[in-house]
Amino acid sequence: MSSDSHNRPTPTTDGPPPIQIKRRTLLIGLGALGAMGVIGYWATAAKPNNNGSTFATALRIPPLLESEMLDGERVFRLSAQAGETELVPGVWFATMGFNGTHLGPTLRAVRGEKVRVHVTNNLPVATTAHWHGMLLPASQDGTAHQAIAPGATWKPSWQIDQPAATLWYHPHPHGQTELQVGSGMAGVFLIDEQTPSGLPSDYGVDDIPLIIQDVTVQSGGQRPGTPTTAPIGRIGNTVIVNGTHEPHFAATTRQLRLRVLNASAARCYNLELSTGEQFHLVGTDGGLLPAPSPMGSLLLSPAERAEIVVTVPQDADLVLRSVPHDLGMSKGDDMTSGAEDTFGILRITGAGAATAGGLPTALPSARHPGRASGIERHFILGDTTINGKSMDMDRIDTVVAAGSTEMWMLENTSKRAHNFHVHGTQFVVAAENGGTPEPRNRGWKDTIFIAPGGTAELMVPFGGYADPTTPYMYHCHMLWHEDQGMMAQYVLTDGEPSSEPVMHPNAMHH
Ligand SMILES: [Cu+2]
């Protein structure tokens, strides 16, 4: 978070600041050691099994980033930096963020606008800034092909050309994404339409981003960033929302629109209300649904977003929480992956909630494409591979005709839960596990969860930004899997599409 209130001065570091937890007293006492990232002592914390009763800290709201209009472009400025942040009372973490030591501000732009972001890297290591869910040229997408060296500034620009949606931004350095995102490098990027949707839209009042992450607070000698104890990656034992531990939000309106982003490395959340009441899903990764969809629970895997509307009665005191779910792995693997955990995420009270209008019955939603009749591609998800291969930055795995719509058929033949994210597009799920998609997957998506043995058929409309030399990525968004190489590359061409891997035209330059 960018608020200064819980940030400490940035220490000098000689490497990537790992996820690490230490007591503040120790840090002060052993200043130099702490600054060097040496672990001396670990705080303790119970497994997240609270019921919300202790949730007393006001939910932090990421500030809206100011911008300026320059030469017809809306210009934003971000600075990647490292520091230390008290994410849990009394527990300081070595963290990274944008314009602060943890998380980043919210960027907001209107469809049709040209935007430019100046991203300055004030970290001691290379990073990137990827605009997750954005339709834009691959050269502006912020993958490892657009690495930002320490001290450098990268200035991507593009025209916003997609429906209103909750997108996000985070680093995408090859092999380092779990560490950097897990250290706090994530922020929300909101796209608006000119015409309002009728949904709550007063940012920070009744339109609230919820960036959910899990961190590890424990005793013992676990080295930061290393051990992946679950088959899907690092699972923390403590949940924070917008960098707030056990947060509380005092609603002043009857309807709350929560824009939930799972910015965790691997943990999935199965959201429900402690009251047992339903909420309404109104938007998925890429935009709004045609109509609010009532549901009692909602599974959100890493990188997915869900816009939900919660009705808050005047005297309400309820908790948005995560409850056990089925990731489809063995019981032991599901357990170590957090699937059996129950914990509060956000306490919501409604003491001041005034009467407000109900939900719109219809929402402005972009029409789905018809089922593509052209190219159909098959992707087999292994333990950490796609079609048996590991990521190679010099290999183009897939050549797609710019502007075409393809069917992408996914099959998880491994025993691990995965999800699948495609850059530079928003897709529609035509089928899931051979049948109708789950209600949560019936809107525009850029990331979809696929359990072991599961399948998904995606209708993928690709953009028109042909560029034979700069690839987009598609990959598992369980970040440890991605870092292990569960990623591949496609380019958009004005020529013939192909599925044969080709060497990157710039391979000699890497
Ligand atoms: Cu995976």
Short mmCIF file of C-alpha atoms and ligand atoms in Angstrom, two decimals:
data_model
loop_
_atom_site.label_atom_id
_atom_site.label_comp_id
_atom_site.label_asym_id
_atom_site.label_seq_id
_atom_site.Cartn_x
_atom_site.Cartn_y
_atom_site.Cartn_z
CA MET A 1 0.00 0.00 0.00
CA SER A 2 1.14 3.46 -0.69
CA SER A 3 -0.03 4.97 2.56
CA ASP A 4 3.00 6.16 4.47
CA SER A 5 1.54 5.36 7.83
CA HIS A 6 2.77 1.80 7.92
CA ASN A 7 5.85 2.10 5.81
CA ARG A 8 9.41 2.20 7.05
CA PRO A 9 12.38 3.77 5.34
CA THR A 10 13.82 1.65 2.57
CA PRO A 11 16.89 -0.26 3.70
CA THR A 12 19.83 -0.93 1.48
CA THR A 13 19.64 -4.39 -0.02
CA ASP A 14 22.03 -6.26 -2.22
CA GLY A 15 19.51 -8.64 -3.75
CA PRO A 16 15.83 -9.18 -4.23
CA PRO A 17 14.07 -8.61 -0.92
CA PRO A 18 12.56 -11.97 0.00
CA ILE A 19 9.35 -12.61 1.83
CA GLN A 20 10.63 -12.56 5.32
CA ILE A 21 9.18 -12.05 8.71
CA LYS A 22 10.91 -10.78 11.74
CA ARG A 23 10.10 -9.01 14.91
CA ARG A 24 10.50 -5.28 14.83
CA THR A 25 12.44 -5.33 18.06
CA LEU A 26 14.96 -7.66 16.53
CA LEU A 27 15.19 -5.55 13.40
CA ILE A 28 15.95 -2.49 15.48
CA GLY A 29 18.40 -4.36 17.68
CA LEU A 30 20.23 -5.97 14.80
CA GLY A 31 19.65 -3.20 12.30
CA ALA A 32 22.37 -4.15 9.87
CA LEU A 33 21.53 -7.83 9.94
CA GLY A 34 17.89 -7.11 9.33
CA ALA A 35 18.70 -4.85 6.45
CA MET A 36 20.81 -7.59 4.91
CA GLY A 37 17.92 -9.94 5.00
CA VAL A 38 19.39 -12.29 7.55
CA ILE A 39 16.75 -14.21 9.37
CA GLY A 40 17.15 -14.36 13.06
CA TYR A 41 13.76 -14.84 14.51
CA TRP A 42 10.30 -15.62 13.36
CA ALA A 43 7.05 -14.38 14.72
CA THR A 44 4.29 -16.88 15.33
CA ALA A 45 0.72 -16.89 14.21
CA ALA A 46 -2.09 -19.35 14.18
CA LYS A 47 -3.57 -20.76 11.01
CA PRO A 48 -6.17 -18.42 9.61
CA ASN A 49 -9.27 -19.73 11.27
CA ASN A 50 -10.75 -16.57 12.70
CA ASN A 51 -14.44 -15.83 12.38
CA GLY A 52 -14.08 -12.11 11.98
CA SER A 53 -14.75 -11.10 15.55
CA THR A 54 -11.37 -9.47 15.93
CA PHE A 55 -11.46 -7.64 12.62
CA ALA A 56 -11.01 -4.09 13.85
CA THR A 57 -8.52 -2.39 11.53
CA ALA A 58 -10.04 -0.09 8.91
CA LEU A 59 -9.61 -1.55 5.44
CA ARG A 60 -6.97 0.37 3.53
CA ILE A 61 -8.15 1.59 0.14
CA PRO A 62 -5.42 1.84 -2.52
CA PRO A 63 -5.30 5.51 -3.57
CA LEU A 64 -6.35 6.46 -7.08
CA LEU A 65 -3.19 7.43 -8.93
CA GLU A 66 -3.26 10.98 -10.26
CA SER A 67 -2.50 11.42 -13.91
CA GLU A 68 -1.89 14.29 -16.28
CA MET A 69 -2.89 14.84 -19.88
CA LEU A 70 0.17 15.31 -22.09
CA ASP A 71 -0.06 15.44 -25.88
CA GLY A 72 -3.41 13.67 -25.85
CA GLU A 73 -2.25 10.89 -23.53
CA ARG A 74 -3.25 10.23 -19.95
CA VAL A 75 0.13 9.80 -18.28
CA PHE A 76 0.66 7.85 -15.07
CA ARG A 77 3.88 7.47 -13.11
CA LEU A 78 4.82 4.35 -11.18
CA SER A 79 7.98 3.65 -9.23
CA ALA A 80 8.87 0.10 -8.26
CA GLN A 81 10.56 0.13 -4.88
CA ALA A 82 11.50 -2.04 -1.92
CA GLY A 83 11.12 -1.45 1.78
CA GLU A 84 9.65 -2.90 4.91
CA THR A 85 6.00 -2.99 5.83
CA GLU A 86 4.11 -3.98 8.97
CA LEU A 87 1.59 -6.24 7.25
CA VAL A 88 0.55 -7.90 10.49
CA PRO A 89 0.62 -5.97 13.78
CA GLY A 90 4.14 -6.26 15.19
CA VAL A 91 5.43 -8.21 12.20
CA TRP A 92 7.50 -6.41 9.60
CA PHE A 93 8.05 -7.89 6.18
CA ALA A 94 10.63 -7.09 3.55
CA THR A 95 8.28 -5.98 0.78
CA MET A 96 8.13 -4.45 -2.67
CA GLY A 97 5.52 -2.17 -4.16
CA PHE A 98 4.74 0.62 -6.58
CA ASN A 99 4.91 4.23 -5.25
CA GLY A 100 5.22 2.74 -1.78
CA THR A 101 6.68 -0.26 -0.06
CA HIS A 102 3.72 -2.59 -0.58
CA LEU A 103 1.11 -2.93 -3.35
CA GLY A 104 0.45 -0.03 -5.72
CA PRO A 105 -2.08 2.71 -6.40
CA THR A 106 -5.17 2.18 -8.52
CA LEU A 107 -4.93 3.32 -12.14
CA ARG A 108 -8.16 4.33 -13.84
CA ALA A 109 -8.86 5.21 -17.46
CA VAL A 110 -11.85 5.51 -19.77
CA ARG A 111 -12.39 3.41 -22.88
CA GLY A 112 -11.07 5.24 -25.91
CA GLU A 113 -8.36 7.12 -24.02
CA LYS A 114 -4.69 6.85 -24.88
CA VAL A 115 -2.65 6.08 -21.82
CA ARG A 116 1.07 6.05 -21.07
CA VAL A 117 2.69 4.77 -17.90
CA HIS A 118 6.18 5.79 -16.86
CA VAL A 119 7.45 2.83 -14.85
CA THR A 120 10.70 3.58 -13.04
CA ASN A 121 12.55 0.67 -11.48
CA ASN A 122 14.01 1.71 -8.14
CA LEU A 123 14.58 -1.90 -7.12
CA PRO A 124 18.08 -3.39 -6.99
CA VAL A 125 16.93 -6.08 -9.45
CA ALA A 126 15.26 -6.12 -12.87
CA THR A 127 11.49 -6.15 -13.00
CA THR A 128 8.65 -5.66 -15.48
CA ALA A 129 5.16 -4.17 -15.40
CA HIS A 130 2.52 -6.40 -17.00
CA TRP A 131 -1.01 -5.08 -17.61
CA HIS A 132 -3.02 -8.19 -16.83
CA GLY A 133 -6.17 -8.52 -18.92
CA MET A 134 -5.39 -5.53 -21.13
CA LEU A 135 -5.88 -5.63 -24.90
CA LEU A 136 -2.73 -3.97 -26.21
CA PRO A 137 0.31 -4.56 -28.46
CA ALA A 138 2.67 -7.27 -27.20
CA SER A 139 5.53 -4.76 -27.13
CA GLN A 140 3.65 -2.79 -24.42
CA ASP A 141 2.52 -5.83 -22.42
CA GLY A 142 5.33 -5.85 -19.84
CA THR A 143 6.61 -9.41 -20.02
CA ALA A 144 10.22 -10.52 -19.61
CA HIS A 145 10.78 -9.25 -23.17
CA GLN A 146 10.28 -5.74 -21.79
CA ALA A 147 12.48 -6.02 -18.70
CA ILE A 148 13.23 -2.81 -16.83
CA ALA A 149 16.79 -2.66 -15.52
CA PRO A 150 17.47 -1.12 -12.11
CA GLY A 151 17.38 2.66 -12.47
CA ALA A 152 15.66 2.56 -15.87
CA THR A 153 12.24 3.91 -16.84
CA TRP A 154 9.95 2.11 -19.30
CA LYS A 155 7.17 4.13 -20.94
CA PRO A 156 4.59 1.89 -22.59
CA SER A 157 1.54 3.46 -24.23
CA TRP A 158 -1.63 2.16 -25.80
CA GLN A 159 -5.24 3.04 -26.46
CA ILE A 160 -7.83 1.64 -24.07
CA ASP A 161 -10.03 -0.45 -26.34
CA GLN A 162 -12.11 -2.84 -24.25
CA PRO A 163 -15.20 -2.85 -22.02
CA ALA A 164 -15.27 -1.62 -18.44
CA ALA A 165 -13.40 -4.12 -16.26
CA THR A 166 -11.26 -4.69 -13.19
CA LEU A 167 -7.78 -5.38 -14.52
CA TRP A 168 -4.53 -5.39 -12.60
CA TYR A 169 -0.80 -4.90 -13.00
CA HIS A 170 2.12 -6.88 -11.65
CA PRO A 171 5.70 -7.85 -12.57
CA HIS A 172 6.37 -10.69 -14.98
CA PRO A 173 10.15 -11.31 -14.80
CA HIS A 174 10.94 -14.82 -15.95
CA GLY A 175 11.52 -17.05 -12.93
CA GLN A 176 11.02 -14.25 -10.38
CA THR A 177 7.29 -13.57 -10.57
CA GLU A 178 6.25 -15.45 -7.43
CA LEU A 179 8.86 -13.59 -5.39
CA GLN A 180 8.02 -10.12 -6.70
CA VAL A 181 4.23 -10.44 -6.70
CA GLY A 182 4.40 -12.26 -3.37
CA SER A 183 6.43 -9.39 -1.95
CA GLY A 184 3.60 -7.01 -2.78
CA MET A 185 4.01 -5.81 -6.35
CA ALA A 186 0.41 -5.64 -7.50
CA GLY A 187 -2.18 -2.98 -8.18
CA VAL A 188 -5.60 -2.55 -9.73
CA PHE A 189 -6.22 -0.99 -13.16
CA LEU A 190 -9.86 0.00 -13.66
CA ILE A 191 -11.37 0.52 -17.09
CA ASP A 192 -14.52 2.64 -17.30
CA GLU A 193 -17.04 3.11 -20.06
CA GLN A 194 -18.44 6.54 -20.94
CA THR A 195 -21.90 5.31 -19.98
CA PRO A 196 -22.39 4.28 -16.35
CA SER A 197 -23.56 0.75 -15.64
CA GLY A 198 -25.93 1.58 -12.79
CA LEU A 199 -23.74 -0.38 -10.38
CA PRO A 200 -22.23 1.25 -7.28
CA SER A 201 -19.31 3.32 -8.55
CA ASP A 202 -18.16 5.68 -5.78
CA TYR A 203 -14.55 4.54 -5.36
CA GLY A 204 -13.68 3.76 -1.77
CA VAL A 205 -17.28 4.35 -0.63
CA ASP A 206 -19.43 1.71 -2.30
CA ASP A 207 -17.02 0.53 -5.01
CA ILE A 208 -14.14 -1.20 -3.25
CA PRO A 209 -11.12 -3.05 -4.60
CA LEU A 210 -10.11 -6.06 -2.48
CA ILE A 211 -6.59 -7.27 -3.23
CA ILE A 212 -6.32 -10.57 -1.38
CA GLN A 213 -2.93 -12.09 -0.61
CA ASP A 214 -1.57 -14.63 1.82
CA VAL A 215 1.70 -14.22 3.69
CA THR A 216 3.61 -16.48 6.03
CA VAL A 217 3.98 -15.63 9.70
CA GLN A 218 5.62 -18.43 11.61
CA SER A 219 8.24 -19.55 14.04
CA GLY A 220 11.15 -21.68 13.00
CA GLY A 221 13.80 -21.27 10.39
CA GLN A 222 12.00 -21.24 7.09
CA ARG A 223 14.12 -19.36 4.60
CA PRO A 224 12.19 -16.66 2.82
CA GLY A 225 10.95 -17.27 -0.64
CA THR A 226 12.17 -20.83 -0.79
CA PRO A 227 10.13 -23.70 0.38
CA THR A 228 7.16 -24.54 -1.69
CA THR A 229 5.34 -27.02 0.49
CA ALA A 230 2.24 -27.34 -1.65
CA PRO A 231 2.09 -28.80 -5.17
CA ILE A 232 0.70 -25.51 -6.44
CA GLY A 233 3.26 -23.22 -4.80
CA ARG A 234 3.74 -21.09 -1.74
CA ILE A 235 0.74 -21.04 0.59
CA GLY A 236 0.80 -18.46 3.36
CA ASN A 237 -0.93 -18.87 6.70
CA THR A 238 -2.13 -15.29 7.11
CA VAL A 239 -4.41 -13.37 4.80
CA ILE A 240 -4.19 -9.64 4.15
CA VAL A 241 -6.53 -7.47 2.09
CA ASN A 242 -5.17 -4.28 0.50
CA GLY A 243 -2.27 -4.85 2.88
CA THR A 244 -4.61 -4.80 5.89
CA HIS A 245 -4.63 -7.62 8.41
CA GLU A 246 -8.12 -8.55 9.72
CA PRO A 247 -9.75 -5.59 7.99
CA HIS A 248 -13.06 -3.95 8.77
CA PHE A 249 -15.18 -1.88 6.39
CA ALA A 250 -18.02 0.26 7.74
CA ALA A 251 -20.52 0.48 4.90
CA THR A 252 -22.47 3.68 4.45
CA THR A 253 -24.57 2.34 1.61
CA ARG A 254 -26.91 -0.60 1.26
CA GLN A 255 -25.16 -2.04 -1.81
CA LEU A 256 -21.42 -2.65 -1.87
CA ARG A 257 -19.59 -3.49 -5.05
CA LEU A 258 -16.47 -5.48 -4.19
CA ARG A 259 -13.89 -5.86 -6.92
CA VAL A 260 -12.06 -8.91 -5.65
CA LEU A 261 -8.60 -9.67 -7.02
CA ASN A 262 -6.79 -12.83 -5.99
CA ALA A 263 -3.22 -11.53 -6.02
CA SER A 264 -1.88 -14.56 -4.18
CA ALA A 265 0.84 -16.77 -5.59
CA ALA A 266 -1.10 -20.02 -5.31
CA ARG A 267 -3.89 -19.91 -2.74
CA CYS A 268 -7.45 -20.18 -4.05
CA TYR A 269 -10.32 -18.54 -2.17
CA ASN A 270 -13.86 -19.88 -1.95
CA LEU A 271 -15.80 -16.75 -1.04
CA GLU A 272 -19.04 -16.72 0.90
CA LEU A 273 -20.87 -14.51 3.38
CA SER A 274 -20.98 -15.55 7.04
CA THR A 275 -24.71 -14.82 7.05
CA GLY A 276 -25.35 -17.51 4.45
CA GLU A 277 -26.94 -14.86 2.24
CA GLN A 278 -26.27 -14.86 -1.47
CA PHE A 279 -24.32 -12.13 -3.22
CA HIS A 280 -24.47 -11.20 -6.89
CA LEU A 281 -21.63 -11.76 -9.33
CA VAL A 282 -21.80 -8.80 -11.73
CA GLY A 283 -18.42 -8.96 -13.45
CA THR A 284 -15.62 -11.39 -14.25
CA ASP A 285 -12.02 -10.83 -15.41
CA GLY A 286 -12.85 -8.99 -18.62
CA GLY A 287 -16.03 -7.10 -17.85
CA LEU A 288 -19.64 -7.14 -16.75
CA LEU A 289 -22.10 -10.00 -17.07
CA PRO A 290 -25.36 -9.44 -19.00
CA ALA A 291 -27.20 -9.62 -15.65
CA PRO A 292 -26.30 -10.03 -11.98
CA SER A 293 -25.86 -13.71 -11.13
CA PRO A 294 -26.85 -14.69 -7.57
CA MET A 295 -24.59 -17.21 -5.89
CA GLY A 296 -23.77 -18.49 -2.43
CA SER A 297 -20.07 -19.09 -2.98
CA LEU A 298 -17.42 -18.31 -5.56
CA LEU A 299 -14.03 -19.92 -6.18
CA LEU A 300 -11.30 -17.52 -7.22
CA SER A 301 -7.88 -18.84 -8.29
CA PRO A 302 -4.76 -16.66 -8.53
CA ALA A 303 -5.06 -13.66 -10.89
CA GLU A 304 -8.82 -14.03 -11.34
CA ARG A 305 -11.11 -11.12 -10.52
CA ALA A 306 -14.74 -11.13 -9.52
CA GLU A 307 -16.95 -8.11 -9.12
CA ILE A 308 -19.62 -8.96 -6.59
CA VAL A 309 -22.39 -6.86 -5.07
CA VAL A 310 -23.14 -7.50 -1.41
CA THR A 311 -26.34 -6.22 0.21
CA VAL A 312 -25.60 -4.74 3.62
CA PRO A 313 -28.57 -4.40 6.00
CA GLN A 314 -28.48 -1.39 8.29
CA ASP A 315 -27.47 -3.31 11.41
CA ALA A 316 -25.31 -5.84 9.61
CA ASP A 317 -22.12 -7.29 11.06
CA LEU A 318 -20.99 -9.93 8.62
CA VAL A 319 -17.81 -11.44 7.28
CA LEU A 320 -16.75 -12.16 3.75
CA ARG A 321 -14.82 -15.36 4.29
CA SER A 322 -13.18 -18.27 2.52
CA VAL A 323 -14.44 -21.78 3.16
CA PRO A 324 -13.20 -25.26 2.20
CA HIS A 325 -13.36 -26.22 -1.44
CA ASP A 326 -12.25 -28.94 -3.81
CA LEU A 327 -9.16 -28.31 -5.92
CA GLY A 328 -9.42 -31.82 -7.32
CA MET A 329 -6.06 -33.06 -6.12
CA SER A 330 -5.42 -35.80 -3.59
CA LYS A 331 -6.77 -35.05 -0.13
CA GLY A 332 -3.26 -34.42 1.15
CA ASP A 333 -2.35 -32.12 -1.74
CA ASP A 334 -5.62 -30.21 -1.39
CA MET A 335 -4.93 -29.80 2.32
CA THR A 336 -1.38 -28.47 1.92
CA SER A 337 -2.72 -26.17 -0.80
CA GLY A 338 -5.08 -24.52 1.66
CA ALA A 339 -8.29 -25.99 0.29
CA GLU A 340 -9.52 -27.09 3.71
CA ASP A 341 -8.91 -23.76 5.44
CA THR A 342 -11.65 -21.51 6.76
CA PHE A 343 -10.80 -17.88 7.50
CA GLY A 344 -12.28 -14.42 7.49
CA ILE A 345 -11.31 -11.98 4.74
CA LEU A 346 -13.26 -8.79 5.43
CA ARG A 347 -15.67 -7.78 8.17
CA ILE A 348 -18.46 -5.54 6.91
CA THR A 349 -20.73 -3.60 9.22
CA GLY A 350 -23.74 -1.60 8.15
CA ALA A 351 -24.40 0.71 11.07
CA GLY A 352 -24.66 3.73 8.85
CA ALA A 353 -26.00 2.05 5.76
CA ALA A 354 -28.71 4.22 4.27
CA THR A 355 -31.38 2.89 2.00
CA ALA A 356 -30.17 2.66 -1.54
CA GLY A 357 -31.57 1.47 -4.82
CA GLY A 358 -31.47 -2.17 -5.80
CA LEU A 359 -29.33 -3.80 -8.42
CA PRO A 360 -29.91 -3.17 -12.10
CA THR A 361 -31.53 -6.21 -13.70
CA ALA A 362 -29.53 -5.82 -16.91
CA LEU A 363 -25.91 -4.75 -17.31
CA PRO A 364 -24.01 -3.40 -20.32
CA SER A 365 -22.11 -6.51 -21.33
CA ALA A 366 -20.07 -7.12 -24.46
CA ARG A 367 -21.58 -9.78 -26.73
CA HIS A 368 -19.82 -13.11 -26.83
CA PRO A 369 -18.27 -14.25 -30.10
CA GLY A 370 -19.78 -17.20 -31.92
CA ARG A 371 -18.01 -20.53 -31.63
CA ALA A 372 -14.95 -20.27 -33.82
CA SER A 373 -14.95 -22.56 -36.83
CA GLY A 374 -11.35 -21.98 -37.78
CA ILE A 375 -8.23 -23.09 -36.01
CA GLU A 376 -8.51 -25.38 -33.00
CA ARG A 377 -5.47 -25.88 -30.83
CA HIS A 378 -4.90 -28.37 -28.02
CA PHE A 379 -2.88 -27.70 -24.90
CA ILE A 380 -1.95 -30.38 -22.40
CA LEU A 381 -1.15 -29.13 -18.92
CA GLY A 382 1.49 -31.26 -17.19
CA ASP A 383 3.04 -30.78 -13.77
CA THR A 384 4.91 -27.66 -14.84
CA THR A 385 4.76 -27.91 -18.64
CA ILE A 386 2.45 -27.00 -21.51
CA ASN A 387 2.39 -29.64 -24.26
CA GLY A 388 5.42 -31.21 -22.62
CA LYS A 389 7.57 -28.12 -22.99
CA SER A 390 9.07 -25.60 -20.64
CA MET A 391 9.23 -21.89 -21.35
CA ASP A 392 11.93 -20.82 -23.79
CA MET A 393 12.10 -17.10 -24.43
CA ASP A 394 13.68 -17.81 -27.80
CA ARG A 395 10.90 -20.13 -29.00
CA ILE A 396 7.60 -18.97 -30.47
CA ASP A 397 5.19 -21.79 -29.71
CA THR A 398 2.14 -20.53 -31.54
CA VAL A 399 1.57 -18.21 -34.49
CA VAL A 400 -1.95 -16.77 -34.57
CA ALA A 401 -3.59 -14.74 -37.36
CA ALA A 402 -4.15 -11.21 -36.04
CA GLY A 403 -7.83 -10.49 -35.52
CA SER A 404 -8.90 -14.14 -35.74
CA THR A 405 -10.88 -16.16 -33.20
CA GLU A 406 -9.55 -19.61 -32.31
CA MET A 407 -10.73 -22.50 -30.17
CA TRP A 408 -8.22 -23.36 -27.46
CA MET A 409 -8.83 -26.78 -25.92
CA LEU A 410 -7.17 -27.28 -22.56
CA GLU A 411 -6.68 -30.54 -20.72
CA ASN A 412 -5.02 -30.94 -17.33
CA THR A 413 -3.51 -34.41 -17.41
CA SER A 414 -1.43 -33.84 -14.26
CA LYS A 415 -2.32 -34.42 -10.64
CA ARG A 416 -1.87 -30.75 -9.84
CA ALA A 417 -4.41 -27.96 -9.91
CA HIS A 418 -3.58 -25.30 -12.50
CA ASN A 419 -5.07 -22.26 -14.04
CA PHE A 420 -4.50 -20.84 -17.50
CA HIS A 421 -4.00 -17.21 -18.45
CA VAL A 422 -3.73 -15.85 -21.98
CA HIS A 423 -2.21 -12.41 -22.49
CA GLY A 424 -3.58 -9.79 -24.86
CA THR A 425 -7.14 -11.11 -25.01
CA GLN A 426 -10.31 -11.82 -23.08
CA PHE A 427 -11.87 -15.18 -23.91
CA VAL A 428 -15.21 -16.91 -23.48
CA VAL A 429 -15.47 -20.40 -21.99
CA ALA A 430 -17.46 -22.52 -24.45
CA ALA A 431 -17.34 -25.65 -22.29
CA GLU A 432 -15.87 -26.71 -18.99
CA ASN A 433 -15.21 -30.37 -18.13
CA GLY A 434 -17.30 -31.33 -21.13
CA GLY A 435 -20.38 -29.42 -20.04
CA THR A 436 -21.80 -25.99 -19.39
CA PRO A 437 -19.30 -23.68 -17.71
CA GLU A 438 -19.68 -22.99 -14.00
CA PRO A 439 -21.69 -19.81 -13.34
CA ARG A 440 -18.48 -18.05 -12.31
CA ASN A 441 -16.97 -18.76 -15.73
CA ARG A 442 -19.80 -17.53 -17.97
CA GLY A 443 -18.48 -14.01 -18.48
CA TRP A 444 -15.37 -12.63 -20.16
CA LYS A 445 -12.28 -14.29 -18.73
CA ASP A 446 -8.52 -14.09 -19.08
CA THR A 447 -7.70 -16.76 -16.49
CA ILE A 448 -9.50 -20.03 -15.81
CA PHE A 449 -9.02 -22.66 -13.11
CA ILE A 450 -8.55 -26.25 -14.32
CA ALA A 451 -8.54 -29.09 -11.81
CA PRO A 452 -6.60 -32.33 -12.37
CA GLY A 453 -8.36 -34.26 -15.12
CA GLY A 454 -10.32 -31.17 -16.05
CA THR A 455 -10.85 -29.65 -19.47
CA ALA A 456 -11.87 -26.28 -20.84
CA GLU A 457 -12.77 -25.11 -24.34
CA LEU A 458 -12.04 -21.45 -24.90
CA MET A 459 -13.22 -19.16 -27.68
CA VAL A 460 -10.32 -16.75 -27.95
CA PRO A 461 -10.71 -13.58 -30.03
CA PHE A 462 -7.22 -12.28 -30.72
CA GLY A 463 -6.23 -8.67 -31.18
CA GLY A 464 -5.18 -6.97 -34.37
CA TYR A 465 -1.71 -5.89 -33.27
CA ALA A 466 0.35 -8.01 -35.65
CA ASP A 467 4.00 -8.15 -34.58
CA PRO A 468 6.09 -11.11 -35.70
CA THR A 469 8.95 -10.33 -33.34
CA THR A 470 7.29 -9.69 -29.97
CA PRO A 471 5.36 -12.52 -28.32
CA TYR A 472 2.52 -12.57 -25.85
CA MET A 473 2.54 -15.20 -23.09
CA TYR A 474 0.11 -17.91 -22.08
CA HIS A 475 0.79 -19.73 -18.85
CA CYS A 476 -0.29 -21.14 -15.54
CA HIS A 477 -0.91 -18.33 -13.05
CA MET A 478 0.05 -20.44 -10.07
CA LEU A 479 3.19 -18.36 -9.89
CA TRP A 480 5.54 -21.08 -8.80
CA HIS A 481 4.42 -23.20 -11.76
CA GLU A 482 4.96 -20.20 -14.04
CA ASP A 483 8.41 -19.63 -12.58
CA GLN A 484 9.18 -23.32 -13.16
CA GLY A 485 8.54 -22.77 -16.86
CA MET A 486 4.83 -23.52 -17.27
CA MET A 487 4.57 -20.81 -19.90
CA ALA A 488 4.65 -20.48 -23.67
CA GLN A 489 4.55 -17.72 -26.29
CA TYR A 490 2.40 -16.70 -29.23
CA VAL A 491 2.74 -13.98 -31.82
CA LEU A 492 0.09 -12.31 -33.94
CA THR A 493 0.82 -12.38 -37.65
CA ASP A 494 -0.60 -10.80 -40.79
CA GLY A 495 0.49 -13.98 -42.55
CA GLU A 496 -0.41 -17.62 -42.08
CA PRO A 497 -1.13 -19.00 -38.63
CA SER A 498 0.88 -22.00 -37.51
CA SER A 499 1.18 -24.31 -34.57
CA GLU A 500 4.72 -25.41 -35.25
CA PRO A 501 7.19 -23.87 -32.81
CA VAL A 502 9.62 -21.53 -34.51
CA MET A 503 12.72 -19.93 -33.17
CA HIS A 504 12.28 -16.37 -32.05
CA PRO A 505 13.46 -14.03 -34.82
CA ASN A 506 15.50 -12.19 -32.22
CA ALA A 507 16.96 -15.35 -30.71
CA MET A 508 20.47 -14.35 -31.68
CA HIS A 509 20.15 -11.16 -29.70
CA HIS A 510 19.18 -12.74 -26.39
CU CU B 1 -0.15 -24.55 -12.54
#
